[in-house]
């Protein structure tokens, strides 16, 4: 719809000119650029803006806390390659949304945080305005770009800049500061319509240089034990066919990072997910596609990577990522679709498979590990342990490969990541680069809204608590979300004891809490599941009905381990008694 069509029917004092205002120009600018969904919490100065947005046909998801709205926007950006938009009030609302903006930037998700702000003149003189804060200055170090729009005539350009900054190059978070006065500013409707900007080609293809492609293939050809690591950048790029063809044509085993699972199915014969330590240690050439050598990959060095010399080929849109942790023998800078296509073109009709012993050794290790795990996944222990409960969810996801899977927690995260196979691209969304708790309900809501598919959220009881109030939002919008809480009475375990006072230990929660009752309070379905059988029935019913459901899965409080799989990152005092 054009801006003119939405201009308000107000005449100027002269009674001649048709006028528009900031409210409508912002809505028109978003719509013009295909942004049709807002994740928000209302309040001064954006309450009317959200009402008008809804009236103008935008979908507005109204949350209970800005952090969750922000996380929803960030993952909407990841899933759609369009910036997810979160809207908040000033100062505290802005700060609540800021965590998610920083998270989007860290994870390379395109997102725009739009916050209303207070009177500039008063804020800058620090005279104590309502919700006074210099938001632009505070946002700057936490995002890719930060802009403020002061004049209605600049709304078109301001929103265009924010969109381009979020999605071009390495995607990330953008802050847009909209002072309260801007919304009510009035201008000539025709001039307003003209001032809007449709962003053309917001994330242009970035082709790799020919030399870099040749160099990469020379290195790959020299490999005896090559490995491909797929990261969430590869999933984000939506170059699924090219990546699949590259993996299969090269014959190289691949290891998916957690959100890249499903880019090729975890059951693919070349998938080395279940032989992770072997392939990291023994590989001699590693092709990184949209994954960083950060803490999640032990920075590309140390004992997890073994002693044998290794060469890295890295495909990434961000040139500065190269050599960030170790030397990159063959950097390929460009967007993943263009880079992988260029590699394929240069590989020609036939490409030598790696020496047969290598894929064979990887497959043998993988089968050994899968066989070791299998009986544990079928156990019927009551109370359930992680493996018994996750074995059930694994089968359910296998039967419903197009469902979205959200996952957070410590043991609940690490074990689910290993156990639940993913079959399609961008179906698994989780704690990401920071390993943060709190993404759960925001992600579940955005996943349901953006994909229209049923969502299964597998949540540690602690993890869930960070965003738990949004179950009301899920019920209110009647979203097809099934939340399974792995309730082990606490963080990592529910068994810690405080030896010195009657206060509970710091990692334990109320014993036997019934999270399912919370869901009932909002009209959702609540189920208390104590056995794998009960869990299976409840999840299947929820996924079939699409009714908002929360299942309290009772897990043995002694089953988990400290920090799940990353206990080694806990600092140790040399003075601590063994
Ligand atoms: P993971 O956590 O799965 O290992 P990371 O978030 O560490 O993945 O890495 C993602 C990488 O993907 C980032 O370095 C980012 O610059 C890159 N990236 C994101 N989108 C693209 C794209 N379209 N083309 C190329 N690289 C991309
Ligand atoms: C924003 C620290 C990491 S994992 C975790 C916390 C608090 C919860 C683990 O317990 P949970 O899972 O979810 O019950 P389980 O199965 O092991 O019992 N604050 C933020 N992010 C992080 N990562 C933390 C704290 C943490
Ligand atoms: Mg727990």
Coordinates of C-alpha atoms and ligand atoms in Angstrom, one line a residue:
X1 CA 0.0 0.0 0.0
X2 CA 1.4 3.4 -0.8
X3 CA 2.0 6.1 1.7
X4 CA -0.5 8.4 0.0
X5 CA -3.3 5.9 0.5
X6 CA -2.6 5.9 4.3
X7 CA -2.2 9.7 4.7
X8 CA -4.5 11.0 7.3
X9 CA -7.5 13.0 6.4
X10 CA -6.4 16.1 8.1
X11 CA -6.4 19.5 6.4
X12 CA -3.9 22.2 7.2
X13 CA -4.9 25.5 8.7
X14 CA -5.3 26.7 5.1
X15 CA -7.7 23.8 4.6
X16 CA -5.9 22.7 1.4
X17 CA -3.0 20.4 2.0
X18 CA -3.4 16.8 2.9
X19 CA -1.1 16.0 5.9
X20 CA 0.6 12.9 7.3
X21 CA 2.5 12.4 10.5
X22 CA 5.4 10.6 12.0
X23 CA 3.2 7.7 13.2
X24 CA 2.0 7.0 9.7
X25 CA 5.3 7.6 7.9
X26 CA 7.0 5.0 10.2
X27 CA 4.3 2.4 9.5
X28 CA 4.4 3.1 5.7
X29 CA 8.2 3.0 5.6
X30 CA 8.2 -0.4 7.4
X31 CA 5.5 -1.8 5.1
X32 CA 7.2 -0.5 2.0
X33 CA 10.2 -2.6 3.0
X34 CA 8.2 -5.8 3.6
X35 CA 8.3 -5.5 7.4
X36 CA 4.9 -6.7 8.5
X37 CA 5.5 -8.0 12.1
X38 CA 6.5 -6.0 15.2
X39 CA 7.5 -7.6 18.5
X40 CA 6.8 -5.1 21.3
X41 CA 5.8 -3.9 24.7
X42 CA 3.5 -0.8 24.7
X43 CA 3.7 2.3 26.8
X44 CA 4.6 6.0 26.4
X45 CA 5.5 7.1 23.8
X46 CA 4.7 4.1 21.5
X47 CA 1.2 3.0 22.7
X48 CA -0.7 4.7 19.9
X49 CA 2.0 3.8 17.4
X50 CA 1.3 0.1 18.1
X51 CA -2.4 0.6 18.0
X52 CA -2.1 2.3 14.6
X53 CA 0.3 -0.3 13.3
X54 CA -2.3 -3.0 14.1
X55 CA -5.0 -1.0 12.6
X56 CA -2.9 -0.6 9.4
X57 CA -2.5 -4.4 9.1
X58 CA 0.8 -5.0 10.7
X59 CA 1.0 -8.0 13.0
X60 CA 1.9 -6.7 16.5
X61 CA 2.9 -9.2 19.1
X62 CA 2.5 -7.6 22.4
X63 CA 4.9 -9.2 25.0
X64 CA 5.2 -9.1 28.8
X65 CA 8.9 -8.1 28.8
X66 CA 11.0 -6.4 26.2
X67 CA 13.9 -8.8 26.5
X68 CA 11.6 -11.6 25.2
X69 CA 10.2 -9.4 22.5
X70 CA 13.8 -8.6 21.5
X71 CA 14.8 -12.2 21.4
X72 CA 11.8 -12.9 19.3
X73 CA 12.8 -10.2 16.8
X74 CA 16.4 -11.5 16.7
X75 CA 15.4 -15.0 15.7
X76 CA 12.7 -13.7 13.3
X77 CA 15.7 -12.0 11.6
X78 CA 17.6 -15.3 11.5
X79 CA 14.7 -17.3 10.1
X80 CA 13.7 -14.8 7.4
X81 CA 16.9 -12.9 6.5
X82 CA 14.8 -9.7 7.0
X83 CA 15.5 -7.6 10.1
X84 CA 13.2 -8.6 13.0
X85 CA 11.8 -5.5 14.6
X86 CA 11.4 -4.9 18.3
X87 CA 9.7 -1.8 19.7
X88 CA 10.0 -0.5 23.2
X89 CA 9.4 2.5 25.4
X90 CA 12.2 4.7 26.7
X91 CA 14.9 4.1 29.3
X92 CA 13.9 0.9 31.2
X93 CA 12.1 -0.6 28.2
X94 CA 15.0 0.3 26.0
X95 CA 17.5 -1.3 28.4
X96 CA 15.3 -4.4 28.7
X97 CA 15.5 -4.7 24.9
X98 CA 19.2 -4.0 24.7
X99 CA 20.3 -7.4 25.9
X100 CA 18.5 -8.9 22.9
X101 CA 20.1 -6.3 20.5
X102 CA 23.5 -7.2 21.8
X103 CA 22.6 -10.9 21.4
X104 CA 21.5 -10.3 17.8
X105 CA 24.8 -8.6 17.1
X106 CA 26.9 -11.3 18.7
X107 CA 25.0 -14.0 16.9
X108 CA 25.0 -12.2 13.5
X109 CA 21.2 -12.0 13.3
X110 CA 19.6 -9.0 11.6
X111 CA 17.4 -7.0 14.0
X112 CA 16.3 -3.5 14.6
X113 CA 15.5 -2.3 18.1
X114 CA 13.3 0.8 17.8
X115 CA 12.9 2.7 21.1
X116 CA 10.8 5.7 21.8
X117 CA 12.9 8.3 23.7
X118 CA 12.3 11.4 25.8
X119 CA 12.6 15.1 25.0
X120 CA 16.1 15.7 23.6
X121 CA 16.5 19.1 25.0
X122 CA 15.7 17.9 28.5
X123 CA 17.7 14.7 28.3
X124 CA 20.8 16.4 27.0
X125 CA 20.7 19.0 29.8
X126 CA 20.0 16.1 32.3
X127 CA 17.0 18.0 33.7
X128 CA 15.2 14.8 34.7
X129 CA 12.7 14.0 32.0
X130 CA 10.2 11.1 32.3
X131 CA 12.4 8.0 31.6
X132 CA 15.4 10.2 30.8
X133 CA 18.3 8.4 29.2
X134 CA 20.8 9.1 26.4
X135 CA 19.8 5.8 24.7
X136 CA 21.7 6.4 21.4
X137 CA 25.0 6.6 23.2
X138 CA 24.3 3.6 25.3
X139 CA 23.2 1.4 22.4
X140 CA 26.2 2.3 20.1
X141 CA 28.8 -0.1 21.5
X142 CA 26.4 -3.0 21.5
X143 CA 25.2 -3.0 17.9
X144 CA 26.4 -2.6 14.3
X145 CA 24.9 0.8 13.8
X146 CA 22.7 3.3 15.8
X147 CA 20.7 6.2 14.4
X148 CA 18.3 8.8 15.6
X149 CA 15.6 10.4 13.5
X150 CA 14.6 13.9 14.5
X151 CA 12.5 15.0 11.5
X152 CA 9.5 13.4 10.0
X153 CA 11.0 14.0 6.6
X154 CA 13.9 11.8 7.5
X155 CA 11.9 8.7 8.5
X156 CA 12.2 7.1 5.1
X157 CA 15.9 7.5 5.0
X158 CA 16.4 6.6 8.7
X159 CA 14.5 3.3 8.3
X160 CA 16.2 2.5 5.1
X161 CA 19.6 2.9 6.7
X162 CA 18.6 0.8 9.7
X163 CA 17.4 -2.1 7.4
X164 CA 20.5 -2.0 5.2
X165 CA 22.8 -1.8 8.2
X166 CA 21.1 -4.9 9.8
X167 CA 21.2 -7.2 6.8
X168 CA 24.2 -6.3 4.6
X169 CA 27.6 -7.8 5.2
X170 CA 27.7 -9.6 8.5
X171 CA 24.2 -9.3 9.8
X172 CA 23.6 -7.8 13.2
X173 CA 21.6 -5.5 15.5
X174 CA 20.8 -1.9 14.7
X175 CA 19.4 0.7 17.1
X176 CA 16.9 3.3 16.0
X177 CA 16.1 6.1 18.4
X178 CA 12.7 7.8 17.9
X179 CA 12.1 10.7 20.2
X180 CA 8.4 11.1 21.3
X181 CA 8.0 14.3 19.4
X182 CA 8.7 12.7 16.1
X183 CA 5.6 10.6 16.1
X184 CA 3.3 13.6 16.2
X185 CA 5.3 15.7 13.7
X186 CA 3.1 16.6 10.7
X187 CA 4.2 17.1 7.1
X188 CA 2.7 17.4 3.7
X189 CA 1.4 13.9 2.7
X190 CA 2.7 13.9 -0.8
X191 CA 6.1 15.1 0.3
X192 CA 6.0 12.4 3.0
X193 CA 5.1 9.7 0.5
X194 CA 8.0 10.8 -1.7
X195 CA 10.4 10.8 1.2
X196 CA 10.0 7.0 1.8
X197 CA 12.8 4.8 0.6
X198 CA 12.4 1.2 -0.6
X199 CA 15.8 -0.4 0.1
X200 CA 17.0 -2.0 -3.2
X201 CA 19.0 -5.2 -2.8
X202 CA 19.6 -4.7 0.9
X203 CA 22.1 -7.6 1.2
X204 CA 23.9 -7.6 -2.2
X205 CA 25.7 -10.8 -3.3
X206 CA 29.4 -10.6 -2.4
X207 CA 31.4 -12.7 -4.8
X208 CA 34.7 -14.2 -3.6
X209 CA 37.8 -13.5 -5.6
X210 CA 38.8 -16.2 -8.2
X211 CA 42.2 -16.6 -6.5
X212 CA 40.7 -17.3 -3.1
X213 CA 38.5 -20.0 -4.6
X214 CA 41.4 -21.6 -6.4
X215 CA 43.6 -21.5 -3.3
X216 CA 40.8 -23.1 -1.2
X217 CA 40.4 -25.9 -3.6
X218 CA 44.2 -26.5 -3.8
X219 CA 44.2 -26.8 0.0
X220 CA 41.2 -29.1 0.0
X221 CA 42.7 -31.3 -2.7
X222 CA 45.8 -31.8 -0.6
X223 CA 43.8 -33.2 2.3
X224 CA 44.0 -36.7 3.5
X225 CA 41.4 -36.3 6.3
X226 CA 39.3 -33.3 5.4
X227 CA 36.3 -32.0 7.5
X228 CA 33.6 -29.5 6.8
X229 CA 32.2 -27.5 9.7
X230 CA 28.8 -25.9 9.1
X231 CA 27.8 -23.0 11.3
X232 CA 24.6 -21.0 11.8
X233 CA 25.9 -18.5 9.2
X234 CA 25.5 -21.3 6.6
X235 CA 22.0 -22.0 7.8
X236 CA 21.2 -18.3 7.8
X237 CA 22.5 -17.9 4.2
X238 CA 19.6 -20.1 2.8
X239 CA 22.0 -21.6 0.3
X240 CA 20.8 -25.0 1.2
X241 CA 21.0 -26.7 -2.2
X242 CA 24.5 -25.4 -3.0
X243 CA 25.8 -26.5 0.5
X244 CA 24.3 -30.0 0.1
X245 CA 25.8 -30.3 -3.3
X246 CA 29.2 -29.2 -2.1
X247 CA 29.2 -31.6 0.8
X248 CA 28.1 -34.5 -1.4
X249 CA 30.3 -33.7 -4.3
X250 CA 33.4 -33.4 -2.1
X251 CA 32.6 -36.5 -0.2
X252 CA 34.0 -34.8 3.0
X253 CA 32.5 -35.6 6.4
X254 CA 30.7 -32.7 7.9
X255 CA 30.1 -31.5 11.4
X256 CA 27.1 -29.2 12.0
X257 CA 27.3 -26.6 14.8
X258 CA 24.1 -26.7 16.9
X259 CA 21.9 -24.4 14.8
X260 CA 23.3 -25.8 11.5
X261 CA 21.9 -29.2 12.4
X262 CA 19.5 -30.2 9.7
X263 CA 21.1 -28.2 6.9
X264 CA 21.8 -31.7 5.8
X265 CA 20.0 -34.3 7.9
X266 CA 21.8 -35.5 11.0
X267 CA 21.2 -39.0 9.6
X268 CA 23.1 -38.2 6.4
X269 CA 25.9 -40.8 5.8
X270 CA 28.6 -38.0 5.8
X271 CA 27.4 -36.5 9.1
X272 CA 30.1 -36.6 11.7
X273 CA 28.0 -35.2 14.6
X274 CA 28.3 -38.4 16.6
X275 CA 32.1 -38.6 16.0
X276 CA 32.8 -35.0 16.9
X277 CA 36.0 -35.5 19.0
X278 CA 37.4 -37.9 16.4
X279 CA 37.0 -35.5 13.5
X280 CA 38.2 -32.5 15.3
X281 CA 41.4 -34.3 16.5
X282 CA 42.2 -36.3 13.4
X283 CA 41.3 -34.0 10.5
X284 CA 44.1 -32.3 8.5
X285 CA 42.1 -29.8 6.5
X286 CA 39.0 -28.1 7.9
X287 CA 36.6 -26.1 5.8
X288 CA 34.6 -23.6 8.0
X289 CA 31.4 -22.5 6.4
X290 CA 29.6 -19.7 8.3
X291 CA 31.1 -20.8 11.7
X292 CA 33.6 -18.9 13.9
X293 CA 36.6 -20.5 15.7
X294 CA 35.3 -19.1 19.0
X295 CA 35.0 -20.9 22.4
X296 CA 32.4 -23.3 20.9
X297 CA 35.3 -24.7 18.8
X298 CA 38.0 -24.3 21.4
X299 CA 39.4 -21.4 19.3
X300 CA 40.7 -23.8 16.7
X301 CA 43.6 -25.1 19.0
X302 CA 44.4 -27.1 22.1
X303 CA 43.8 -30.6 23.0
X304 CA 40.4 -30.9 21.4
X305 CA 42.0 -30.3 18.0
X306 CA 44.9 -32.9 18.5
X307 CA 48.5 -32.5 17.7
X308 CA 48.6 -33.1 14.0
X309 CA 49.1 -29.9 11.9
X310 CA 45.9 -28.5 10.5
X311 CA 45.0 -26.2 7.7
X312 CA 41.9 -24.1 7.7
X313 CA 39.8 -22.9 4.8
X314 CA 37.2 -20.4 6.0
X315 CA 34.2 -19.1 4.1
X316 CA 32.7 -16.0 5.7
X317 CA 31.3 -12.7 4.7
X318 CA 33.3 -10.8 7.3
X319 CA 37.0 -10.4 6.3
X320 CA 38.0 -9.6 9.9
X321 CA 36.9 -13.0 11.0
X322 CA 39.9 -14.5 9.2
X323 CA 43.0 -15.3 11.4
X324 CA 40.9 -14.2 14.4
X325 CA 42.2 -17.3 16.4
X326 CA 44.5 -19.3 14.2
X327 CA 46.0 -18.8 10.8
X328 CA 43.6 -19.3 7.9
X329 CA 45.4 -21.0 5.0
X330 CA 42.7 -20.2 2.6
X331 CA 40.3 -17.4 3.4
X332 CA 37.3 -17.1 1.1
X333 CA 35.5 -13.9 1.7
X334 CA 32.0 -13.4 0.4
X335 CA 28.4 -14.5 1.0
X336 CA 28.0 -18.2 1.5
X337 CA 25.7 -18.8 -1.5
X338 CA 28.2 -17.1 -3.9
X339 CA 31.2 -18.7 -2.3
X340 CA 29.9 -22.2 -2.3
X341 CA 28.6 -21.8 -5.9
X342 CA 32.0 -20.5 -7.0
X343 CA 33.7 -23.5 -5.4
X344 CA 31.3 -25.9 -7.1
X345 CA 31.9 -24.3 -10.5
X346 CA 35.7 -24.5 -10.0
X347 CA 35.5 -28.1 -8.9
X348 CA 34.2 -29.1 -12.3
X349 CA 32.5 -32.3 -13.3
X350 CA 34.6 -34.7 -11.1
X351 CA 36.3 -34.2 -7.8
X352 CA 38.5 -36.8 -6.1
X353 CA 36.9 -38.2 -3.0
X354 CA 39.1 -38.1 0.2
X355 CA 41.2 -41.3 0.8
X356 CA 38.6 -43.9 1.6
X357 CA 40.0 -44.9 5.0
X358 CA 39.0 -41.5 6.4
X359 CA 35.2 -41.5 5.8
X360 CA 35.3 -45.1 6.8
X361 CA 37.0 -44.4 10.1
X362 CA 34.6 -41.5 10.8
X363 CA 31.5 -43.7 10.0
X364 CA 32.8 -46.5 12.3
X365 CA 33.3 -44.1 15.2
X366 CA 29.9 -42.6 14.6
X367 CA 28.2 -46.0 14.5
X368 CA 30.0 -47.1 17.7
X369 CA 28.8 -44.0 19.5
X370 CA 25.2 -44.2 18.2
X371 CA 25.1 -47.9 19.3
X372 CA 26.4 -47.0 22.8
X373 CA 23.7 -44.4 23.2
X374 CA 20.7 -46.4 21.8
X375 CA 19.8 -48.4 24.9
X376 CA 20.0 -45.4 27.2
X377 CA 17.4 -43.6 25.0
X378 CA 14.9 -46.4 25.5
X379 CA 15.1 -46.7 29.2
X380 CA 11.8 -46.4 31.1
X381 CA 13.2 -45.1 34.4
X382 CA 10.9 -43.3 36.7
X383 CA 11.7 -40.6 37.7
X384 CA 12.9 -40.1 34.2
X385 CA 16.5 -39.3 33.4
X386 CA 17.6 -37.0 30.5
X387 CA 18.2 -39.9 28.1
X388 CA 14.8 -41.6 28.7
X389 CA 12.9 -38.3 28.2
X390 CA 15.0 -37.2 25.2
X391 CA 14.7 -40.6 23.6
X392 CA 10.9 -39.9 23.4
X393 CA 11.4 -36.4 22.0
X394 CA 13.9 -37.6 19.5
X395 CA 11.3 -40.0 18.0
X396 CA 8.6 -37.3 18.0
X397 CA 10.9 -34.9 16.1
X398 CA 11.8 -37.7 13.6
X399 CA 8.1 -38.1 12.9
X400 CA 7.6 -34.4 12.6
X401 CA 10.6 -33.1 10.8
X402 CA 9.1 -29.8 9.9
X403 CA 8.4 -28.8 13.5
X404 CA 10.5 -26.0 15.0
X405 CA 12.7 -27.0 17.9
X406 CA 13.7 -24.5 20.6
X407 CA 16.2 -25.6 23.2
X408 CA 17.9 -24.0 26.3
X409 CA 19.3 -25.1 29.6
X410 CA 22.5 -26.8 30.6
X411 CA 22.1 -30.6 30.7
X412 CA 18.8 -30.1 28.9
X413 CA 20.6 -28.2 26.1
X414 CA 23.8 -30.3 25.8
X415 CA 22.0 -33.6 25.8
X416 CA 19.2 -32.6 23.6
X417 CA 21.6 -31.2 21.1
X418 CA 23.4 -34.6 20.8
X419 CA 20.3 -36.8 21.0
X420 CA 17.6 -35.1 19.0
X421 CA 18.3 -35.4 15.2
X422 CA 17.3 -32.6 13.0
X423 CA 16.2 -33.2 9.4
X424 CA 15.6 -29.8 7.8
X425 CA 17.5 -26.5 7.7
X426 CA 16.8 -23.8 10.3
X427 CA 14.6 -26.0 12.5
X428 CA 16.7 -25.9 15.6
X429 CA 17.2 -22.6 17.4
X430 CA 19.0 -22.4 20.7
X431 CA 21.1 -20.4 23.2
X432 CA 23.6 -19.4 20.4
X433 CA 27.0 -17.8 20.7
X434 CA 26.7 -16.6 24.3
X435 CA 25.1 -19.7 25.7
X436 CA 22.4 -17.5 27.3
X437 CA 19.4 -18.5 29.2
X438 CA 16.2 -16.6 28.4
X439 CA 15.7 -17.1 24.7
X440 CA 13.1 -19.8 25.1
X441 CA 9.7 -18.2 25.0
X442 CA 10.7 -15.3 22.7
X443 CA 12.1 -17.8 20.2
X444 CA 9.1 -20.1 20.5
X445 CA 6.7 -17.2 19.8
X446 CA 8.7 -15.9 16.8
X447 CA 9.2 -19.4 15.4
X448 CA 5.5 -20.0 15.5
X449 CA 4.6 -16.6 14.0
X450 CA 7.3 -16.6 11.3
X451 CA 7.1 -20.2 10.1
X452 CA 3.5 -21.2 10.9
X453 CA 4.8 -24.6 12.0
X454 CA 4.2 -26.2 15.4
X455 CA 7.0 -25.5 17.9
X456 CA 8.5 -27.8 20.5
X457 CA 10.4 -26.0 23.2
X458 CA 12.7 -28.2 25.3
X459 CA 13.6 -26.2 28.4
X460 CA 15.6 -26.7 31.5
X461 CA 13.5 -25.6 34.5
X462 CA 15.9 -22.8 35.3
X463 CA 16.2 -21.7 31.6
X464 CA 12.4 -21.5 31.3
X465 CA 12.2 -19.2 34.3
X466 CA 14.0 -16.4 32.5
X467 CA 11.1 -15.9 30.0
X468 CA 8.3 -18.0 31.6
X469 CA 5.8 -15.2 31.9
X470 CA 5.5 -15.2 28.1
X471 CA 3.4 -18.4 28.3
X472 CA 0.5 -15.9 28.7
X473 CA 1.5 -14.4 25.4
X474 CA 1.5 -17.8 23.8
X475 CA -1.9 -18.5 25.2
X476 CA -3.2 -15.1 24.2
X477 CA -2.2 -15.4 20.6
X478 CA -3.2 -19.1 20.6
X479 CA 0.2 -20.2 19.2
X480 CA 1.0 -23.8 18.5
X481 CA 3.7 -24.1 21.0
X482 CA 4.4 -27.2 23.2
X483 CA 6.8 -26.5 26.0
X484 CA 8.5 -29.4 27.8
X485 CA 10.2 -28.4 31.0
X486 CA 12.9 -30.8 32.2
X487 CA 12.1 -30.3 35.8
X488 CA 15.1 -31.5 37.9
X489 CA 14.4 -29.1 40.7
X490 CA 17.2 -26.7 39.8
X491 CA 20.2 -25.5 37.9
X492 CA 22.2 -28.5 36.7
X493 CA 20.8 -30.6 39.5
X494 CA 18.3 -30.3 42.3
X495 CA 20.4 -32.1 45.0
X496 CA 22.8 -29.4 46.3
X497 CA 22.5 -28.8 50.1
X498 CA 23.5 -25.7 52.0
X499 CA 25.4 -27.0 55.0
X500 CA 25.4 -23.8 57.1
X501 CA 21.9 -22.3 57.2
X502 CA 18.3 -23.0 56.4
X503 CA 18.5 -21.1 53.1
X504 CA 18.3 -23.4 50.2
X505 CA 21.5 -24.1 48.2
X506 CA 22.1 -21.6 45.4
X507 CA 21.4 -24.0 42.6
X508 CA 18.2 -25.6 43.8
X509 CA 14.5 -24.6 43.4
X510 CA 11.3 -25.5 45.1
X511 CA 11.1 -29.3 45.1
X512 CA 8.4 -30.9 43.0
X513 CA 7.2 -27.6 41.4
X514 CA 4.3 -27.9 39.0
X515 CA 5.0 -25.6 36.1
X516 CA 2.0 -27.2 34.3
X517 CA -0.3 -25.3 36.7
X518 CA 1.0 -22.0 35.4
X519 CA -0.1 -22.8 31.9
X520 CA -3.6 -23.7 33.2
X521 CA -3.9 -20.2 34.7
X522 CA -3.9 -18.8 31.2
X523 CA -6.3 -21.3 29.6
X524 CA -3.5 -23.5 28.1
X525 CA -3.1 -27.2 28.5
X526 CA -1.0 -28.3 31.4
X527 CA 0.3 -31.8 31.9
X528 CA 2.5 -33.4 34.6
X529 CA 4.5 -36.2 33.0
X530 CA 6.3 -38.6 35.2
X531 CA 7.2 -41.4 32.7
X532 CA 8.4 -41.6 29.1
X533 CA 5.0 -42.9 28.1
X534 CA 3.1 -40.0 29.7
X535 CA 5.6 -37.6 28.1
X536 CA 5.1 -39.2 24.6
X537 CA 1.3 -39.0 24.8
X538 CA 1.3 -35.5 26.0
X539 CA 3.7 -34.1 23.4
X540 CA 2.0 -35.9 20.6
X541 CA -1.4 -34.6 21.7
X542 CA 0.0 -31.0 21.8
X543 CA 1.7 -31.2 18.4
X544 CA -1.5 -32.7 16.9
X545 CA -3.9 -30.2 18.4
X546 CA -1.7 -27.1 18.1
X547 CA -3.0 -26.0 21.5
X548 CA -0.6 -24.1 23.7
X549 CA 0.7 -26.8 26.1
X550 CA 3.2 -26.9 28.9
X551 CA 4.4 -30.3 30.1
X552 CA 6.1 -30.6 33.4
X553 CA 8.5 -33.5 32.8
X554 CA 9.7 -34.8 36.1
X555 CA 13.4 -35.5 35.9
X556 CA 15.6 -37.2 38.5
X557 CA 17.2 -34.3 40.4
X558 CA 20.4 -36.2 40.6
X559 CA 20.7 -37.0 36.9
X560 CA 22.5 -33.9 35.6
X561 CA 26.1 -32.7 35.8
X562 CA 27.5 -29.3 36.8
X563 CA 27.2 -26.9 33.8
X564 CA 26.2 -29.8 31.5
X565 CA 29.1 -30.4 29.0
X566 CA 31.1 -27.2 29.8
X567 CA 31.9 -27.8 33.5
X568 CA 35.6 -27.3 32.5
X569 CA 34.9 -23.5 32.0
X570 CA 34.2 -23.0 35.7
X571 CA 37.1 -21.2 37.4
X572 CA 38.9 -23.2 40.1
X573 CA 40.7 -21.8 43.1
X574 CA 44.1 -23.3 43.8
X575 CA 43.0 -23.1 47.5
X576 CA 39.9 -25.2 47.0
X577 CA 40.0 -28.5 48.9
X578 CA 39.6 -31.5 46.7
Ligands
LIG1 P1 28.2 -21.1 14.9 O1 27.8 -20.6 16.3 O2 27.1 -22.0 14.4 O3 29.5 -21.8 14.9 P2 28.8 -18.4 14.3 O4 27.7 -17.6 14.7 O5 30.0 -18.5 15.2 O6 28.3 -19.9 14.0 O7 29.3 -18.0 12.9 C1 28.5 -17.5 11.9 C2 29.4 -16.8 10.9 O8 28.6 -16.8 9.6 C3 29.8 -15.4 11.2 O9 31.2 -15.3 11.2 C4 29.1 -14.5 10.1 O10 29.9 -13.5 9.7 C5 28.9 -15.5 9.0 N1 27.8 -15.3 8.1 C6 26.6 -14.9 8.4 N2 25.8 -14.8 7.3 C7 26.6 -15.1 6.3 C8 26.4 -15.1 4.9 N3 25.2 -14.8 4.3 N4 27.5 -15.4 4.1 C9 28.7 -15.6 4.6 N5 28.9 -15.6 6.0 C10 27.9 -15.3 6.8
LIG2 C1 21.4 -15.0 31.1 C2 24.1 -19.3 33.7 C3 23.8 -21.5 32.4 S1 22.8 -22.9 32.3 C4 21.8 -22.3 33.5 C5 22.2 -21.1 34.0 C6 21.5 -20.3 35.1 C7 20.5 -23.1 33.9 C8 20.7 -24.6 33.9 O1 19.7 -25.2 34.5 P1 18.4 -25.7 33.7 O2 19.1 -27.0 33.0 O3 18.0 -24.8 32.7 O4 17.4 -26.1 34.7 P2 19.5 -28.4 33.6 O5 18.9 -29.4 32.7 O6 21.0 -28.5 33.5 O7 19.1 -28.4 35.0 N1 22.1 -16.2 33.1 C9 22.1 -16.1 31.7 N2 22.7 -17.0 31.0 C10 23.3 -18.1 31.5 N3 23.9 -19.0 30.7 C11 23.4 -18.2 32.9 C12 22.8 -17.2 33.7 C13 23.4 -20.7 33.4
LIG3 MG1 17.2 -27.9 35.7

